[in-house]
Amino acid sequence: MIAPQRMSQTFLVTGGTGAIGTAFIHEIASRGMDVRFGTRKPDGAAARLRAAMGPGKVEPVVIDPKDDAGLARAFDGVTGALLVAPFEDMPAWHSAIGRAAHGAGVAHVVKVSVTGARPQASDPPPGRIPWAHYQGELALLESGVNATMVRPTIFAQHFLGLSPALFKPGDTRFHLPTGERGVAFVDCRDIALCAARILLEQTLRETWRGRSFELTGPTAVTASQIAQILEDTSGREIAWVDGAEDFSAHAKSIGVPDGIQAVYREAAEGWFADVRDSEFVEITGRYPTSFAKFAFDHRSYFSMTR
């Protein structure tokens, strides 16, 4: 068997300690290439753990859109970058990051946007989050850097703590106010894989330069189907609780915001039921991860008891 060769290319990912960023670090570093990852706490435990994900060199950097010199250092020598943006001033953040990447001669960046990102004049107009991401997309393109926009649907990782009001370890039920509408949840690891393939392959960079596409899981699962999957995965009963009022009450009881409810309100209207995976298949050569496989991979999490 021929071992993979270490290569001199360096890639950067913002939001490096999140689900997408961590998966991207693995995708790049496991090929022997170097990765810089953005983090607010470069000396923290989360950063140290990611930095140990070799064999490629993995190092933390601080990504501050107001620090031009710091951004120049972060992007110096970088071949490609994956941008996972904080939800702040999207146009300003993407403009600063895009200028830095362009100025450093970065060949290509991939932005993690969101499904439904579109102009305000669309019918229907985009919601607050899609509109913010669309503004970020425009700012990035205007910076002059070569870019591709991946627009994923709702993350399966909402069940792993990204949305604590949905489910927490040891819970015997999950709150999902979507009725019997299906949701084509996407695994964050697939977003990272797709981005890595684009950044690593020149043909894909040329094909997807200046373009965008949506990314979902391979099937749309209903809440009752999820309940069965989690029960079969964990070996214990995990019930489903429907309803927006119950979701809000549960969020309040555990002291977390219920802002994600707006997304699930749209899910209950069928906004996230369409499967859009053809571009992912074209880029990666396989279908996205099913919700059942996602649950199986994290079975120890769903099997926890209190």
mmCIF file of C-alpha atoms in Angstrom:
data_model
loop_
_atom_site.group_PDB
_atom_site.id
_atom_site.type_symbol
_atom_site.label_atom_id
_atom_site.label_comp_id
_atom_site.label_asym_id
_atom_site.label_seq_id
_atom_site.Cartn_x
_atom_site.Cartn_y
_atom_site.Cartn_z
ATOM 1 C CA MET A 1 0.000 0.000 0.000
ATOM 2 C CA ILE A 2 1.328 3.420 -0.944
ATOM 3 C CA ALA A 3 1.259 5.942 1.903
ATOM 4 C CA PRO A 4 -0.073 9.454 1.173
ATOM 5 C CA GLN A 5 2.654 11.997 0.558
ATOM 6 C CA ARG A 6 3.092 15.040 2.750
ATOM 7 C CA MET A 7 2.589 18.175 0.671
ATOM 8 C CA SER A 8 3.614 21.773 1.182
ATOM 9 C CA GLN A 9 0.207 23.379 0.600
ATOM 10 C CA THR A 10 -1.425 25.293 3.445
ATOM 11 C CA PHE A 11 -5.166 25.787 3.920
ATOM 12 C CA LEU A 12 -7.105 27.954 6.343
ATOM 13 C CA VAL A 13 -10.509 27.554 7.967
ATOM 14 C CA THR A 14 -12.295 30.158 10.063
ATOM 15 C CA GLY A 15 -14.485 28.892 12.888
ATOM 16 C CA GLY A 16 -11.970 26.101 13.286
ATOM 17 C CA THR A 17 -13.246 24.585 16.528
ATOM 18 C CA GLY A 18 -16.825 24.146 15.316
ATOM 19 C CA ALA A 19 -18.297 21.035 13.709
ATOM 20 C CA ILE A 20 -17.528 22.062 10.125
ATOM 21 C CA GLY A 21 -14.103 23.492 10.927
ATOM 22 C CA THR A 22 -13.008 20.428 12.886
ATOM 23 C CA ALA A 23 -14.064 18.098 10.084
ATOM 24 C CA PHE A 24 -12.212 20.274 7.558
ATOM 25 C CA ILE A 25 -9.039 20.164 9.658
ATOM 26 C CA HIS A 26 -9.212 16.369 9.572
ATOM 27 C CA GLU A 27 -9.839 16.295 5.813
ATOM 28 C CA ILE A 28 -6.752 18.412 5.099
ATOM 29 C CA ALA A 29 -4.335 17.332 7.848
ATOM 30 C CA SER A 30 -5.012 13.625 7.244
ATOM 31 C CA ARG A 31 -3.618 14.160 3.739
ATOM 32 C CA GLY A 32 -0.369 15.488 5.237
ATOM 33 C CA MET A 33 -1.054 19.108 4.339
ATOM 34 C CA ASP A 34 -0.934 22.069 6.714
ATOM 35 C CA VAL A 35 -3.976 23.802 8.180
ATOM 36 C CA ARG A 36 -4.438 27.071 9.997
ATOM 37 C CA PHE A 37 -7.671 27.374 11.907
ATOM 38 C CA GLY A 38 -9.365 30.424 13.319
ATOM 39 C CA THR A 39 -10.191 30.496 17.013
ATOM 40 C CA ARG A 40 -10.795 33.162 19.637
ATOM 41 C CA LYS A 41 -8.807 31.137 22.185
ATOM 42 C CA PRO A 42 -5.611 29.878 20.515
ATOM 43 C CA ASP A 43 -4.257 28.678 23.886
ATOM 44 C CA GLY A 44 -7.428 26.850 24.961
ATOM 45 C CA ALA A 45 -8.106 23.132 25.195
ATOM 46 C CA ALA A 46 -10.267 23.117 22.049
ATOM 47 C CA ALA A 47 -7.432 24.691 20.045
ATOM 48 C CA ARG A 48 -4.838 22.303 21.482
ATOM 49 C CA LEU A 49 -6.977 19.311 20.521
ATOM 50 C CA ARG A 50 -7.387 20.494 16.924
ATOM 51 C CA ALA A 51 -3.671 21.261 16.724
ATOM 52 C CA ALA A 52 -2.989 17.601 17.544
ATOM 53 C CA MET A 53 -4.963 16.382 14.524
ATOM 54 C CA GLY A 54 -1.913 15.742 12.314
ATOM 55 C CA PRO A 55 0.067 14.412 10.598
ATOM 56 C CA GLY A 56 -0.098 17.681 8.678
ATOM 57 C CA LYS A 57 0.873 20.732 10.702
ATOM 58 C CA VAL A 58 -2.193 22.278 12.361
ATOM 59 C CA GLU A 59 -1.922 25.678 14.006
ATOM 60 C CA PRO A 60 -4.412 28.136 15.524
ATOM 61 C CA VAL A 61 -4.703 31.741 14.384
ATOM 62 C CA VAL A 62 -6.880 34.611 15.520
ATOM 63 C CA ILE A 63 -9.178 35.907 12.763
ATOM 64 C CA ASP A 64 -10.076 39.513 13.557
ATOM 65 C CA PRO A 65 -11.727 41.354 10.640
ATOM 66 C CA LYS A 66 -10.572 44.678 12.112
ATOM 67 C CA ASP A 67 -6.901 43.659 12.244
ATOM 68 C CA ASP A 68 -5.551 43.991 8.695
ATOM 69 C CA ALA A 69 -1.997 43.049 9.713
ATOM 70 C CA GLY A 70 -3.217 39.976 11.583
ATOM 71 C CA LEU A 71 -5.331 38.877 8.624
ATOM 72 C CA ALA A 72 -2.366 39.314 6.297
ATOM 73 C CA ARG A 73 -0.277 37.042 8.518
ATOM 74 C CA ALA A 74 -3.068 34.468 8.775
ATOM 75 C CA PHE A 75 -3.488 34.251 4.988
ATOM 76 C CA ASP A 76 0.187 34.473 4.072
ATOM 77 C CA GLY A 77 1.135 31.428 1.996
ATOM 78 C CA VAL A 78 -2.385 29.979 2.068
ATOM 79 C CA THR A 79 -3.565 28.098 -1.028
ATOM 80 C CA GLY A 80 -7.267 27.898 -0.202
ATOM 81 C CA ALA A 81 -9.668 28.719 2.619
ATOM 82 C CA LEU A 82 -12.995 27.584 4.025
ATOM 83 C CA LEU A 83 -15.009 30.435 5.512
ATOM 84 C CA VAL A 84 -17.422 29.697 8.344
ATOM 85 C CA ALA A 85 -18.638 33.146 9.342
ATOM 86 C CA PRO A 86 -19.735 34.360 12.767
ATOM 87 C CA PHE A 87 -23.218 35.815 12.751
ATOM 88 C CA GLU A 88 -22.261 39.449 13.114
ATOM 89 C CA ASP A 89 -21.924 42.133 10.416
ATOM 90 C CA MET A 90 -21.859 39.737 7.485
ATOM 91 C CA PRO A 91 -21.006 42.230 4.697
ATOM 92 C CA ALA A 92 -18.154 43.812 6.683
ATOM 93 C CA TRP A 93 -16.762 40.464 7.850
ATOM 94 C CA HIS A 94 -16.749 38.925 4.380
ATOM 95 C CA SER A 95 -15.369 42.071 2.793
ATOM 96 C CA ALA A 96 -12.416 42.144 5.206
ATOM 97 C CA ILE A 97 -11.735 38.427 4.878
ATOM 98 C CA GLY A 98 -12.093 38.540 1.098
ATOM 99 C CA ARG A 99 -9.692 41.455 0.751
ATOM 100 C CA ALA A 100 -7.120 39.723 2.921
ATOM 101 C CA ALA A 101 -7.411 36.468 0.965
ATOM 102 C CA HIS A 102 -7.221 38.268 -2.369
ATOM 103 C CA GLY A 103 -4.272 40.362 -1.245
ATOM 104 C CA ALA A 104 -2.401 37.259 -0.126
ATOM 105 C CA GLY A 105 -2.963 35.567 -3.483
ATOM 106 C CA VAL A 106 -5.204 32.802 -2.134
ATOM 107 C CA ALA A 107 -6.291 30.744 -5.133
ATOM 108 C CA HIS A 108 -9.839 29.992 -3.968
ATOM 109 C CA VAL A 109 -12.177 30.206 -0.994
ATOM 110 C CA VAL A 110 -15.355 28.308 -0.190
ATOM 111 C CA LYS A 111 -18.002 30.074 1.888
ATOM 112 C CA VAL A 112 -20.463 28.160 4.035
ATOM 113 C CA SER A 113 -23.685 30.036 3.345
ATOM 114 C CA VAL A 114 -27.211 28.783 4.020
ATOM 115 C CA THR A 115 -30.049 27.318 2.010
ATOM 116 C CA GLY A 116 -32.360 29.991 0.663
ATOM 117 C CA ALA A 117 -29.720 32.718 0.491
ATOM 118 C CA ARG A 118 -31.070 35.027 -2.199
ATOM 119 C CA PRO A 119 -31.793 38.673 -3.083
ATOM 120 C CA GLN A 120 -34.260 40.666 -1.013
ATOM 121 C CA ALA A 121 -36.441 41.185 -4.096
ATOM 122 C CA SER A 122 -37.111 37.429 -4.374
ATOM 123 C CA ASP A 123 -40.633 36.051 -4.003
ATOM 124 C CA PRO A 124 -40.860 35.182 -1.194
ATOM 125 C CA PRO A 125 -38.100 37.401 0.217
ATOM 126 C CA PRO A 126 -35.411 35.628 2.238
ATOM 127 C CA GLY A 127 -35.575 35.402 6.005
ATOM 128 C CA ARG A 128 -33.126 37.242 8.240
ATOM 129 C CA ILE A 129 -30.406 34.575 8.222
ATOM 130 C CA PRO A 130 -30.485 33.766 4.466
ATOM 131 C CA TRP A 131 -30.479 37.476 3.635
ATOM 132 C CA ALA A 132 -27.479 38.105 5.895
ATOM 133 C CA HIS A 133 -25.559 35.271 4.258
ATOM 134 C CA TYR A 134 -26.479 36.485 0.777
ATOM 135 C CA GLN A 135 -25.049 39.898 1.647
ATOM 136 C CA GLY A 136 -21.910 38.106 2.788
ATOM 137 C CA GLU A 137 -21.727 36.245 -0.514
ATOM 138 C CA LEU A 138 -21.932 39.490 -2.475
ATOM 139 C CA ALA A 139 -19.271 41.159 -0.336
ATOM 140 C CA LEU A 140 -16.951 38.211 -0.820
ATOM 141 C CA LEU A 141 -17.327 38.233 -4.595
ATOM 142 C CA GLU A 142 -16.830 42.001 -4.703
ATOM 143 C CA SER A 143 -13.494 41.600 -2.875
ATOM 144 C CA GLY A 144 -12.048 39.998 -6.007
ATOM 145 C CA VAL A 145 -11.182 36.612 -4.505
ATOM 146 C CA ASN A 146 -12.232 33.471 -6.409
ATOM 147 C CA ALA A 147 -15.084 31.943 -4.406
ATOM 148 C CA THR A 148 -17.692 29.200 -4.284
ATOM 149 C CA MET A 149 -20.778 29.355 -2.060
ATOM 150 C CA VAL A 150 -22.087 26.155 -0.486
ATOM 151 C CA ARG A 151 -25.599 26.620 0.887
ATOM 152 C CA PRO A 152 -26.338 23.816 3.353
ATOM 153 C CA THR A 153 -29.686 23.078 4.944
ATOM 154 C CA ILE A 154 -30.276 22.442 8.680
ATOM 155 C CA PHE A 155 -27.332 20.705 10.342
ATOM 156 C CA ALA A 156 -27.828 17.220 11.773
ATOM 157 C CA GLN A 157 -25.434 18.413 14.485
ATOM 158 C CA HIS A 158 -28.311 20.391 15.985
ATOM 159 C CA PHE A 159 -28.931 17.094 17.785
ATOM 160 C CA LEU A 160 -25.365 17.154 19.163
ATOM 161 C CA GLY A 161 -25.657 20.352 21.160
ATOM 162 C CA LEU A 162 -25.765 23.050 18.481
ATOM 163 C CA SER A 163 -29.404 23.505 19.524
ATOM 164 C CA PRO A 164 -29.625 22.442 23.187
ATOM 165 C CA ALA A 165 -33.389 22.968 23.259
ATOM 166 C CA LEU A 166 -33.659 20.194 20.673
ATOM 167 C CA PHE A 167 -31.784 17.469 22.544
ATOM 168 C CA LYS A 168 -29.138 17.071 25.237
ATOM 169 C CA PRO A 169 -27.216 13.970 26.350
ATOM 170 C CA GLY A 170 -29.344 11.833 28.613
ATOM 171 C CA ASP A 171 -32.650 13.287 27.431
ATOM 172 C CA THR A 172 -35.483 10.805 27.004
ATOM 173 C CA ARG A 173 -37.195 12.991 24.427
ATOM 174 C CA PHE A 174 -36.358 15.548 21.771
ATOM 175 C CA HIS A 175 -38.273 18.710 20.919
ATOM 176 C CA LEU A 176 -38.768 19.292 17.215
ATOM 177 C CA PRO A 177 -41.701 21.527 16.216
ATOM 178 C CA THR A 178 -41.955 20.396 12.604
ATOM 179 C CA GLY A 179 -45.088 18.236 12.626
ATOM 180 C CA GLU A 180 -44.812 15.432 10.097
ATOM 181 C CA ARG A 181 -42.894 17.453 7.533
ATOM 182 C CA GLY A 182 -39.630 15.929 6.421
ATOM 183 C CA VAL A 183 -36.277 17.680 6.907
ATOM 184 C CA ALA A 184 -33.266 16.767 4.752
ATOM 185 C CA PHE A 185 -30.719 17.296 7.547
ATOM 186 C CA VAL A 186 -27.101 17.589 6.380
ATOM 187 C CA ASP A 187 -24.078 16.280 8.264
ATOM 188 C CA CYS A 188 -21.469 19.007 8.862
ATOM 189 C CA ARG A 189 -18.766 16.507 7.931
ATOM 190 C CA ASP A 190 -20.177 16.410 4.405
ATOM 191 C CA ILE A 191 -19.955 20.195 4.124
ATOM 192 C CA ALA A 192 -16.288 20.009 5.090
ATOM 193 C CA LEU A 193 -15.601 17.147 2.668
ATOM 194 C CA CYS A 194 -17.277 18.971 -0.207
ATOM 195 C CA ALA A 195 -15.330 22.166 0.485
ATOM 196 C CA ALA A 196 -12.045 20.287 0.782
ATOM 197 C CA ARG A 197 -12.559 18.557 -2.568
ATOM 198 C CA ILE A 198 -13.212 21.864 -4.302
ATOM 199 C CA LEU A 199 -10.167 23.510 -2.747
ATOM 200 C CA LEU A 200 -7.870 20.564 -3.448
ATOM 201 C CA GLU A 201 -8.751 19.976 -7.101
ATOM 202 C CA GLN A 202 -8.052 22.604 -9.744
ATOM 203 C CA THR A 203 -10.707 21.302 -12.117
ATOM 204 C CA LEU A 204 -13.369 21.652 -9.429
ATOM 205 C CA ARG A 205 -12.145 25.131 -8.519
ATOM 206 C CA GLU A 206 -12.469 26.200 -12.133
ATOM 207 C CA THR A 207 -15.891 24.572 -12.481
ATOM 208 C CA TRP A 208 -17.351 26.158 -9.347
ATOM 209 C CA ARG A 209 -15.636 29.555 -9.414
ATOM 210 C CA GLY A 210 -18.227 32.273 -8.787
ATOM 211 C CA ARG A 211 -21.044 29.745 -8.396
ATOM 212 C CA SER A 212 -23.267 28.528 -5.574
ATOM 213 C CA PHE A 213 -25.232 25.374 -4.821
ATOM 214 C CA GLU A 214 -27.429 24.018 -2.063
ATOM 215 C CA LEU A 215 -26.547 20.941 -0.045
ATOM 216 C CA THR A 216 -28.867 18.628 1.884
ATOM 217 C CA GLY A 217 -28.859 15.113 3.176
ATOM 218 C CA PRO A 218 -29.894 12.259 0.846
ATOM 219 C CA THR A 219 -33.380 11.886 2.326
ATOM 220 C CA ALA A 220 -35.887 14.011 4.215
ATOM 221 C CA VAL A 221 -36.730 12.410 7.549
ATOM 222 C CA THR A 222 -39.788 13.165 9.667
ATOM 223 C CA ALA A 223 -39.659 13.616 13.428
ATOM 224 C CA SER A 224 -41.384 10.289 14.005
ATOM 225 C CA GLN A 225 -38.779 8.592 11.801
ATOM 226 C CA ILE A 226 -36.030 10.314 13.772
ATOM 227 C CA ALA A 227 -37.539 9.030 17.018
ATOM 228 C CA GLN A 228 -37.367 5.468 15.685
ATOM 229 C CA ILE A 229 -33.799 5.940 14.425
ATOM 230 C CA LEU A 230 -32.643 7.308 17.792
ATOM 231 C CA GLU A 231 -34.393 4.501 19.652
ATOM 232 C CA ASP A 232 -32.810 1.841 17.431
ATOM 233 C CA THR A 233 -29.434 3.569 17.734
ATOM 234 C CA SER A 234 -29.432 4.049 21.507
ATOM 235 C CA GLY A 235 -31.338 0.983 22.635
ATOM 236 C CA ARG A 236 -33.638 3.149 24.726
ATOM 237 C CA GLU A 237 -36.877 5.007 24.139
ATOM 238 C CA ILE A 238 -36.449 8.594 22.972
ATOM 239 C CA ALA A 239 -39.824 10.244 22.430
ATOM 240 C CA TRP A 240 -40.673 13.136 20.142
ATOM 241 C CA VAL A 241 -42.336 16.308 21.448
ATOM 242 C CA ASP A 242 -43.978 18.504 18.799
ATOM 243 C CA GLY A 243 -45.246 22.059 19.055
ATOM 244 C CA ALA A 244 -43.717 25.535 19.115
ATOM 245 C CA GLU A 245 -45.054 26.357 22.590
ATOM 246 C CA ASP A 246 -43.543 23.210 24.082
ATOM 247 C CA PHE A 247 -40.240 24.004 22.354
ATOM 248 C CA SER A 248 -40.151 27.524 23.791
ATOM 249 C CA ALA A 249 -41.149 26.352 27.265
ATOM 250 C CA HIS A 250 -38.445 23.680 27.215
ATOM 251 C CA ALA A 251 -35.821 26.177 26.025
ATOM 252 C CA LYS A 252 -36.780 28.535 28.851
ATOM 253 C CA SER A 253 -36.632 25.723 31.408
ATOM 254 C CA ILE A 254 -33.011 24.917 30.522
ATOM 255 C CA GLY A 255 -31.965 28.548 30.136
ATOM 256 C CA VAL A 256 -31.203 28.685 26.411
ATOM 257 C CA PRO A 257 -32.584 30.924 23.629
ATOM 258 C CA ASP A 258 -35.312 29.520 21.411
ATOM 259 C CA GLY A 259 -34.287 31.571 18.361
ATOM 260 C CA ILE A 260 -33.743 28.449 16.264
ATOM 261 C CA GLN A 261 -37.500 27.913 16.486
ATOM 262 C CA ALA A 262 -37.959 30.330 13.577
ATOM 263 C CA VAL A 263 -35.981 27.934 11.372
ATOM 264 C CA TYR A 264 -38.066 24.978 12.496
ATOM 265 C CA ARG A 265 -41.234 26.964 11.928
ATOM 266 C CA GLU A 266 -40.155 27.177 8.298
ATOM 267 C CA ALA A 267 -39.302 23.463 8.386
ATOM 268 C CA ALA A 268 -42.864 22.753 9.529
ATOM 269 C CA GLU A 269 -43.997 24.523 6.352
ATOM 270 C CA GLY A 270 -41.879 22.192 4.233
ATOM 271 C CA TRP A 271 -39.048 24.601 3.409
ATOM 272 C CA PHE A 272 -36.330 22.024 4.111
ATOM 273 C CA ALA A 273 -37.922 18.883 2.711
ATOM 274 C CA ASP A 274 -36.382 19.026 -0.768
ATOM 275 C CA VAL A 275 -33.345 16.830 -1.370
ATOM 276 C CA ARG A 276 -30.585 18.662 -3.229
ATOM 277 C CA ASP A 277 -27.496 16.516 -3.404
ATOM 278 C CA SER A 278 -26.596 16.218 -7.100
ATOM 279 C CA GLU A 279 -23.742 18.734 -6.864
ATOM 280 C CA PHE A 280 -22.343 16.946 -3.805
ATOM 281 C CA VAL A 281 -22.423 13.630 -5.675
ATOM 282 C CA GLU A 282 -20.683 15.231 -8.662
ATOM 283 C CA ILE A 283 -17.959 16.744 -6.478
ATOM 284 C CA THR A 284 -17.317 13.894 -4.044
ATOM 285 C CA GLY A 285 -18.375 10.772 -5.937
ATOM 286 C CA ARG A 286 -20.778 9.602 -3.222
ATOM 287 C CA TYR A 287 -24.103 10.520 -1.661
ATOM 288 C CA PRO A 288 -24.323 12.601 1.520
ATOM 289 C CA THR A 289 -24.560 10.950 4.919
ATOM 290 C CA SER A 290 -28.028 9.761 5.900
ATOM 291 C CA PHE A 291 -29.505 10.752 9.254
ATOM 292 C CA ALA A 292 -29.408 7.100 10.301
ATOM 293 C CA LYS A 293 -25.664 6.893 9.604
ATOM 294 C CA PHE A 294 -25.143 10.173 11.447
ATOM 295 C CA ALA A 295 -27.001 8.806 14.467
ATOM 296 C CA PHE A 296 -25.071 5.522 14.327
ATOM 297 C CA ASP A 297 -21.737 7.350 14.227
ATOM 298 C CA HIS A 298 -22.746 9.232 17.392
ATOM 299 C CA ARG A 299 -24.516 6.344 19.112
ATOM 300 C CA SER A 300 -22.529 6.787 22.339
ATOM 301 C CA TYR A 301 -23.923 10.350 22.582
ATOM 302 C CA PHE A 302 -27.515 9.255 22.118
ATOM 303 C CA SER A 303 -27.047 6.294 24.462
ATOM 304 C CA MET A 304 -26.008 8.430 27.448
ATOM 305 C CA THR A 305 -28.276 8.272 30.498
ATOM 306 C CA ARG A 306 -28.457 10.517 33.522
#
